[in-house]
Coordinates of C-alpha atoms in Angstrom, one line a residue:
M53 CA 15.7 3.0 -48.5
R54 CA 14.3 4.9 -51.5
F55 CA 11.3 2.8 -52.6
P56 CA 9.4 4.4 -55.5
H57 CA 6.4 5.5 -53.3
V58 CA 8.8 6.9 -50.7
Q59 CA 10.6 8.9 -53.4
R60 CA 7.2 10.3 -54.5
I61 CA 6.3 11.4 -51.0
L62 CA 9.8 13.0 -50.4
T63 CA 9.3 15.0 -53.6
S64 CA 6.0 16.3 -52.3
L65 CA 7.6 17.2 -48.9
D66 CA 10.5 19.0 -50.6
R67 CA 8.0 21.0 -52.7
I68 CA 6.0 22.3 -49.7
H69 CA 9.2 22.7 -47.6
S70 CA 10.7 24.9 -50.3
Y71 CA 7.6 27.2 -50.4
H72 CA 8.2 30.7 -49.2
C73 CA 5.8 33.5 -50.0
I74 CA 4.5 35.9 -47.3
N75 CA 1.4 37.0 -49.2
E76 CA 0.2 33.6 -50.5
E77 CA -1.3 30.6 -48.7
A78 CA 1.2 27.8 -48.1
D79 CA 0.5 24.3 -49.5
H80 CA -0.4 21.6 -47.0
I81 CA -0.5 17.8 -47.1
M82 CA -2.4 15.1 -45.2
L83 CA -0.5 11.8 -45.2
V84 CA -2.4 8.7 -44.3
G85 CA -1.7 5.0 -44.2
E86 CA -2.4 2.0 -42.0
S87 CA -0.1 1.1 -39.1
G88 CA 3.2 -0.3 -40.1
V89 CA 3.5 1.1 -43.6
G90 CA 6.3 3.5 -42.7
K91 CA 4.7 6.9 -42.2
S92 CA 6.4 7.9 -39.0
T93 CA 9.8 6.5 -40.1
L94 CA 9.7 8.5 -43.3
L95 CA 8.6 11.8 -41.6
A96 CA 11.1 11.5 -38.8
M97 CA 13.8 10.8 -41.3
Y98 CA 12.8 13.9 -43.3
A99 CA 12.9 16.0 -40.1
N100 CA 16.3 14.7 -39.2
K101 CA 17.6 15.6 -42.7
H102 CA 16.7 19.2 -41.8
P103 CA 18.1 19.7 -38.3
P104 CA 18.0 22.9 -36.3
I105 CA 20.6 25.5 -37.3
E106 CA 22.2 27.6 -34.5
H107 CA 22.6 31.3 -35.4
E108 CA 24.1 34.0 -33.2
E109 CA 20.7 35.5 -32.3
F110 CA 18.3 32.6 -32.7
T111 CA 17.9 28.9 -33.5
E112 CA 16.4 28.1 -36.9
V113 CA 14.1 25.1 -37.1
P114 CA 13.5 24.3 -40.8
V115 CA 11.3 21.4 -40.1
L116 CA 9.3 21.1 -36.8
Y117 CA 8.3 17.5 -36.2
A118 CA 6.1 16.3 -33.3
A119 CA 4.1 13.1 -32.7
L120 CA 1.0 13.4 -30.6
G121 CA 0.3 11.3 -27.6
P122 CA -3.1 9.8 -26.7
S123 CA -6.1 12.1 -26.0
P124 CA -4.6 15.4 -27.0
T125 CA -6.4 18.7 -26.6
P126 CA -5.5 22.0 -28.3
K127 CA -3.6 22.9 -25.1
T128 CA -1.5 19.7 -25.0
L129 CA -1.0 19.9 -28.8
A130 CA 0.5 23.4 -28.2
H131 CA 2.6 21.9 -25.3
T132 CA 3.9 19.2 -27.7
L133 CA 4.9 21.6 -30.5
L134 CA 6.4 24.2 -28.1
K135 CA 8.5 21.4 -26.5
A136 CA 9.7 20.2 -29.9
L137 CA 10.7 23.8 -30.6
G138 CA 12.8 23.9 -27.5
D139 CA 10.7 26.2 -25.5
Q140 CA 11.8 25.8 -21.8
K141 CA 8.4 26.9 -20.6
W142 CA 6.4 24.7 -22.9
Y143 CA 4.1 23.6 -20.0
M144 CA 3.3 27.1 -18.7
G145 CA 0.2 29.2 -19.6
R146 CA -3.4 29.1 -20.7
E147 CA -4.4 27.7 -24.1
I148 CA -4.7 31.2 -25.6
E149 CA -1.2 32.2 -24.3
L150 CA 0.4 28.9 -25.5
S151 CA -1.1 29.3 -28.9
A152 CA 0.1 32.9 -29.2
R153 CA 3.6 31.9 -28.1
L154 CA 3.6 28.9 -30.5
V155 CA 2.8 31.2 -33.5
F156 CA 5.5 33.7 -32.4
L157 CA 8.1 31.0 -32.1
I158 CA 7.3 29.3 -35.4
K159 CA 7.9 32.6 -37.0
Q160 CA 10.9 33.5 -34.8
C161 CA 12.6 30.2 -35.6
H162 CA 12.0 30.5 -39.3
V163 CA 10.1 27.2 -39.4
R164 CA 9.3 26.2 -43.0
L165 CA 7.4 23.0 -42.4
V166 CA 5.4 21.7 -39.4
I167 CA 4.8 17.9 -39.3
I168 CA 2.1 16.7 -36.8
D169 CA 2.4 12.9 -36.7
E170 CA -0.2 10.5 -35.1
A171 CA -2.9 13.2 -35.8
N172 CA -5.5 10.4 -35.6
H173 CA -5.3 10.8 -31.8
L174 CA -7.2 14.1 -32.2
I175 CA -10.1 12.0 -33.5
D176 CA -9.8 9.2 -30.9
R177 CA -10.3 11.5 -27.9
G178 CA -14.0 12.3 -27.9
G179 CA -17.2 13.1 -29.8
E180 CA -18.0 15.5 -32.6
K181 CA -17.6 18.7 -30.5
T182 CA -14.0 17.7 -29.6
L183 CA -13.3 16.9 -33.2
H184 CA -14.6 20.3 -34.3
T185 CA -12.5 22.0 -31.7
A186 CA -9.3 20.3 -32.7
A187 CA -9.9 20.9 -36.4
D188 CA -10.7 24.6 -35.8
W189 CA -7.5 25.0 -33.7
I190 CA -5.3 23.5 -36.4
K191 CA -7.0 25.7 -39.0
R192 CA -6.3 28.8 -37.0
L193 CA -2.7 27.8 -36.4
V194 CA -2.2 27.2 -40.1
D195 CA -3.7 30.6 -40.9
A196 CA -1.7 32.4 -38.3
T197 CA 1.7 30.9 -39.1
R198 CA 1.4 30.8 -42.9
V199 CA 3.9 27.9 -43.2
S200 CA 3.3 24.5 -44.7
F201 CA 1.8 21.7 -42.5
V202 CA 1.7 18.0 -42.8
L203 CA -0.9 16.1 -40.8
A204 CA -0.2 12.4 -40.7
G205 CA -2.0 9.4 -39.2
I206 CA -4.0 6.3 -40.0
P207 CA -6.8 6.5 -42.5
R208 CA -9.5 7.8 -40.2
T209 CA -7.4 11.0 -39.7
T210 CA -9.3 12.3 -42.8
R211 CA -12.3 12.8 -40.5
L212 CA -10.6 16.0 -39.4
L213 CA -11.2 17.4 -42.8
D214 CA -14.8 16.1 -42.9
T215 CA -15.7 18.2 -39.9
N216 CA -14.2 21.5 -41.1
D217 CA -14.7 22.8 -44.6
Q218 CA -12.1 25.5 -44.2
L219 CA -9.5 23.0 -43.0
R220 CA -10.4 20.7 -45.9
D221 CA -9.9 23.6 -48.3
R222 CA -6.4 24.1 -47.0
F223 CA -5.4 20.4 -47.0
R224 CA -6.5 19.6 -50.6
E225 CA -3.7 17.1 -51.1
V226 CA -4.2 13.8 -49.3
I227 CA -1.5 11.2 -49.9
E228 CA -2.1 7.6 -49.0
I229 CA 0.8 5.2 -48.3
E230 CA -0.6 1.9 -49.3
R231 CA 0.7 -1.5 -48.2
L232 CA 2.8 -3.3 -50.7
S233 CA 0.8 -5.7 -52.7
I234 CA 1.1 -8.4 -55.4
D235 CA -2.0 -7.4 -57.2
P236 CA -2.2 -5.8 -59.8
K237 CA 1.0 -6.6 -61.7
P238 CA 2.6 -3.1 -61.4
A239 CA 2.2 -3.3 -57.6
A240 CA 3.8 -6.8 -57.6
L241 CA 6.8 -5.4 -59.5
E242 CA 7.1 -2.6 -56.9
F243 CA 6.9 -5.2 -54.1
C244 CA 9.7 -7.3 -55.8
S245 CA 11.7 -4.1 -56.1
A246 CA 11.3 -3.3 -52.4
L247 CA 12.6 -6.8 -51.5
R248 CA 15.4 -6.4 -53.9
T249 CA 16.4 -3.3 -52.0
F250 CA 16.3 -5.2 -48.7
K251 CA 18.3 -8.0 -50.3
R252 CA 21.2 -5.7 -51.1
Y253 CA 21.6 -5.0 -47.4
L254 CA 22.2 -8.8 -46.8
K255 CA 25.6 -8.3 -48.5
D256 CA 27.6 -11.5 -48.3
L257 CA 25.0 -13.7 -46.6
P258 CA 24.0 -16.5 -48.9
T259 CA 20.2 -16.4 -49.4
I260 CA 17.3 -17.6 -51.4
D261 CA 16.1 -15.1 -53.9
I262 CA 13.7 -13.1 -51.7
S263 CA 12.7 -10.8 -54.6
S264 CA 11.5 -13.7 -56.9
S265 CA 7.8 -13.6 -57.6
D266 CA 7.1 -16.8 -55.7
V267 CA 8.9 -15.6 -52.5
T268 CA 7.5 -12.1 -52.9
S269 CA 4.0 -13.7 -52.7
L270 CA 5.0 -15.4 -49.5
F271 CA 6.2 -12.1 -48.0
A272 CA 2.9 -10.6 -49.0
F273 CA 1.1 -13.2 -46.9
A274 CA 3.6 -13.0 -44.0
T275 CA 3.7 -9.2 -43.6
D276 CA 0.5 -8.0 -45.2
G277 CA 2.7 -5.7 -47.3
R278 CA 3.7 -3.6 -44.2
L279 CA 7.3 -2.3 -44.4
R280 CA 7.7 -2.5 -40.6
D281 CA 6.9 -6.2 -40.6
I282 CA 9.1 -6.9 -43.6
R283 CA 12.0 -5.3 -41.9
R284 CA 11.3 -7.0 -38.6
L285 CA 11.0 -10.4 -40.3
L286 CA 14.3 -10.0 -42.2
V287 CA 16.3 -8.6 -39.3
R288 CA 15.4 -11.6 -37.1
A289 CA 16.0 -14.0 -40.1
V290 CA 19.5 -12.6 -40.5
E291 CA 20.2 -13.1 -36.8
L292 CA 18.9 -16.7 -37.0
A293 CA 21.0 -17.4 -40.1
Y294 CA 24.2 -16.2 -38.5
E295 CA 23.5 -18.6 -35.5
Q296 CA 23.9 -21.5 -37.9
P297 CA 27.2 -23.3 -38.4
S298 CA 27.0 -22.4 -42.1
P299 CA 25.0 -19.1 -42.3
K300 CA 22.4 -19.0 -45.0
L301 CA 19.0 -17.3 -45.2
T302 CA 16.6 -20.1 -46.2
D303 CA 12.9 -20.7 -46.3
L304 CA 13.3 -22.7 -43.0
I305 CA 15.0 -19.7 -41.4
L306 CA 12.2 -17.3 -42.7
A307 CA 9.6 -19.7 -41.3
E308 CA 11.2 -19.6 -37.8
S309 CA 11.6 -15.8 -38.0
F310 CA 7.9 -15.5 -38.9
R311 CA 7.0 -17.6 -35.8
Q312 CA 9.2 -15.5 -33.6
V313 CA 8.3 -11.9 -34.6
I314 CA 5.1 -12.0 -36.6
Y315 CA 2.9 -14.9 -35.5
P316 CA 4.1 -16.7 -32.3
C317 CA 3.2 -20.4 -32.3
A318 CA 1.8 -20.2 -35.8
P319 CA 0.6 -23.6 -37.1
D320 CA 2.6 -24.8 -40.0
D321 CA -0.3 -24.5 -42.4
R322 CA -0.6 -20.8 -41.4
N323 CA 3.1 -20.1 -41.8
P324 CA 3.8 -18.7 -45.3
F325 CA 7.3 -20.0 -45.4
H326 CA 6.3 -23.6 -44.4
K327 CA 5.7 -26.0 -47.3
T328 CA 2.2 -26.9 -45.9
F329 CA 1.0 -23.3 -45.9
D330 CA -2.6 -23.1 -47.2
K331 CA -2.1 -19.9 -49.1
T332 CA -4.9 -17.9 -47.5
P333 CA -4.6 -14.5 -45.9
L334 CA -3.8 -14.4 -42.1
V335 CA -7.0 -12.5 -41.2
R336 CA -8.8 -15.0 -39.0
I337 CA -9.5 -14.1 -35.4
G338 CA -6.3 -14.2 -33.5
E339 CA -4.1 -14.0 -36.5
P340 CA -1.7 -11.1 -37.2
F341 CA -3.8 -9.2 -39.8
A342 CA -7.3 -9.8 -38.5
S343 CA -9.5 -6.8 -39.1
D344 CA -8.4 -4.0 -36.7
K345 CA -10.8 -1.2 -36.1
E346 CA -7.9 0.9 -34.9
S347 CA -6.5 1.2 -38.4
K348 CA -9.7 2.5 -40.0

């Protein structure tokens, strides 16, 4: 689905992916956004669009994508990237040996773009010393490989740049994927456009106009503007609609879908698709979008 903000990010990825100059520094991007806005889906899709190419003497990997697990260290980060490259001995060796092999294989496989997703786990692991170590390791990898990198994660990922001036100098471009919103007006129009795109996928299913301004406002309350939740809500709503004798996507179907996949046991006055909804954000304790320290 080519939403306007998605197209802008894809254009930036294409730009740094197409970079090729041995004697100049590559361009790099940090991509941040709260959980559920579509970062990982977008990046994985981009990597899948540029699959490995088998040559007679080597395997070319145009885009190397890897998502970090919890509590990574430079050594486990090297493990993750080597495994993604297809190295059969990704788990063998000391950190210095793993790093050297990683640099060699990135060059040998003609990697043009390295995407490190869930980079916020580098920050979650420990204190300032750990943070400095991780930032310095990435900086050295960037310098040694001379290919473009994308670091992606939730907003606090930018702390990596705060701890290392040289890394910050390399990742000058920070792109934020914001949640869809109904304020100000241009944002509301983009939200309506996104729902119009989803509506086209409903094909022959009779439906209320989910892209109208009134219903868009309800989706804003129900999903907090997160693409993952919009998709989840609509997928379940379509399933529920087709369970009816006369399939149709209605506000009642959306209300039930909301109760099933967004806010189980939601009171009617806290269900955006119920006529008694009180039209206040779902940010109270125990509600779906209560303040989450993990997303900051």
